[in-house]
Coordinates of C-alpha atoms in Angstrom, one line a residue:
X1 CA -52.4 -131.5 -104.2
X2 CA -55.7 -130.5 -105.7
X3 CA -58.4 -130.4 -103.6
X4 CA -57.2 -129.4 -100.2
X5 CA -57.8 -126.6 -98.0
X6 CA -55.7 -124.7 -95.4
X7 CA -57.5 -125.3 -91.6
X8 CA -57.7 -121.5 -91.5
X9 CA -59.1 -120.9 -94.9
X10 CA -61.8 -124.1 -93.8
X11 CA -62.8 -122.1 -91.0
X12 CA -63.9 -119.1 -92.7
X13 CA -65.1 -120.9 -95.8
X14 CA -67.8 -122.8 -93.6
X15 CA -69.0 -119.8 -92.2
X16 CA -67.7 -120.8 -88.5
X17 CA -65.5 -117.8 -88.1
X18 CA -66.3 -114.3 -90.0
X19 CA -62.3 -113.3 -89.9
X20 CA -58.7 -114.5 -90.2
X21 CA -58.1 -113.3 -87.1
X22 CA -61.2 -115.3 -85.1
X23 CA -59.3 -118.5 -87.0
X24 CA -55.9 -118.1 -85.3
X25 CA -57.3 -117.5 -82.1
X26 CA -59.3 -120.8 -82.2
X27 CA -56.6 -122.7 -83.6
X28 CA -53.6 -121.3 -81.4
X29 CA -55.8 -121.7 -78.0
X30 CA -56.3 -125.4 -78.4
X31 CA -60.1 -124.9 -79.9
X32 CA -60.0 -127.3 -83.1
X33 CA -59.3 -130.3 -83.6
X34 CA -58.7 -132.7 -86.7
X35 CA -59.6 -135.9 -86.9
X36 CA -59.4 -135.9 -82.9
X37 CA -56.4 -134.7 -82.9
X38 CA -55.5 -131.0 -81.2
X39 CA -54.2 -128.9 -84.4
X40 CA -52.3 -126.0 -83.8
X41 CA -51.3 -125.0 -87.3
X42 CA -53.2 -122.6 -89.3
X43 CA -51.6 -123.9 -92.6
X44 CA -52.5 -127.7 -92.0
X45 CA -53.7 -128.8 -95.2
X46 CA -57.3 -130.4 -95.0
X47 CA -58.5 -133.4 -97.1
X48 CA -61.5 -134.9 -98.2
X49 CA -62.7 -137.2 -95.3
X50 CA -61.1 -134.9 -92.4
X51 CA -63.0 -133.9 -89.6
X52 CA -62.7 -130.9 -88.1
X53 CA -64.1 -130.4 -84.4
X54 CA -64.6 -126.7 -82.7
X55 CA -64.8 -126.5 -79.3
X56 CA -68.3 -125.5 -78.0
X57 CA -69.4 -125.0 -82.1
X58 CA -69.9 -128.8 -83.6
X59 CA -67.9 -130.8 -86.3
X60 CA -67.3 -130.8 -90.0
X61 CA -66.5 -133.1 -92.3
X62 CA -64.7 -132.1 -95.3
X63 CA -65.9 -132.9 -98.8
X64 CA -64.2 -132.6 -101.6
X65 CA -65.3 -131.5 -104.7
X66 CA -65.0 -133.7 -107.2
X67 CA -66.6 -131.7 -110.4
X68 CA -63.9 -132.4 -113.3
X69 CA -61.6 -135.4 -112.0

């Protein structure tokens, strides 16, 4: 589907994480949640309204772009 984005790929896009590597570490060690939810998958496919919670870091909420629908 258009307009989603992999947790992992999120992470660094936001500027929370600076590598792939910091990603898996904080989603394989129980550090990020979505939608309150513990997410353990690097490949889970965000959505616009998700929210995305890192421990000890703050919350997102994911926005899709909507530029040519």
């Amino acid at each position: 589907m258009e307009n989603e984005i992999r947790l992992d790929q999120f992470l660094k896009w936001s500027r929370t994480v600076s590598t792939g590597g910091q990603s898996k570490y904080l989603i394989l060690n129980n550090k990020v949640k979505v939608n309150g939810v513990l997410e353990n998958h690097r490949s889970r496919k965000l959505k616009h309204g998700d929210k995305v919670e890192i421990e000890n870091m703050g919350s997102f909420r994911v926005v899709a772009n909507r530029e040519g629908s």
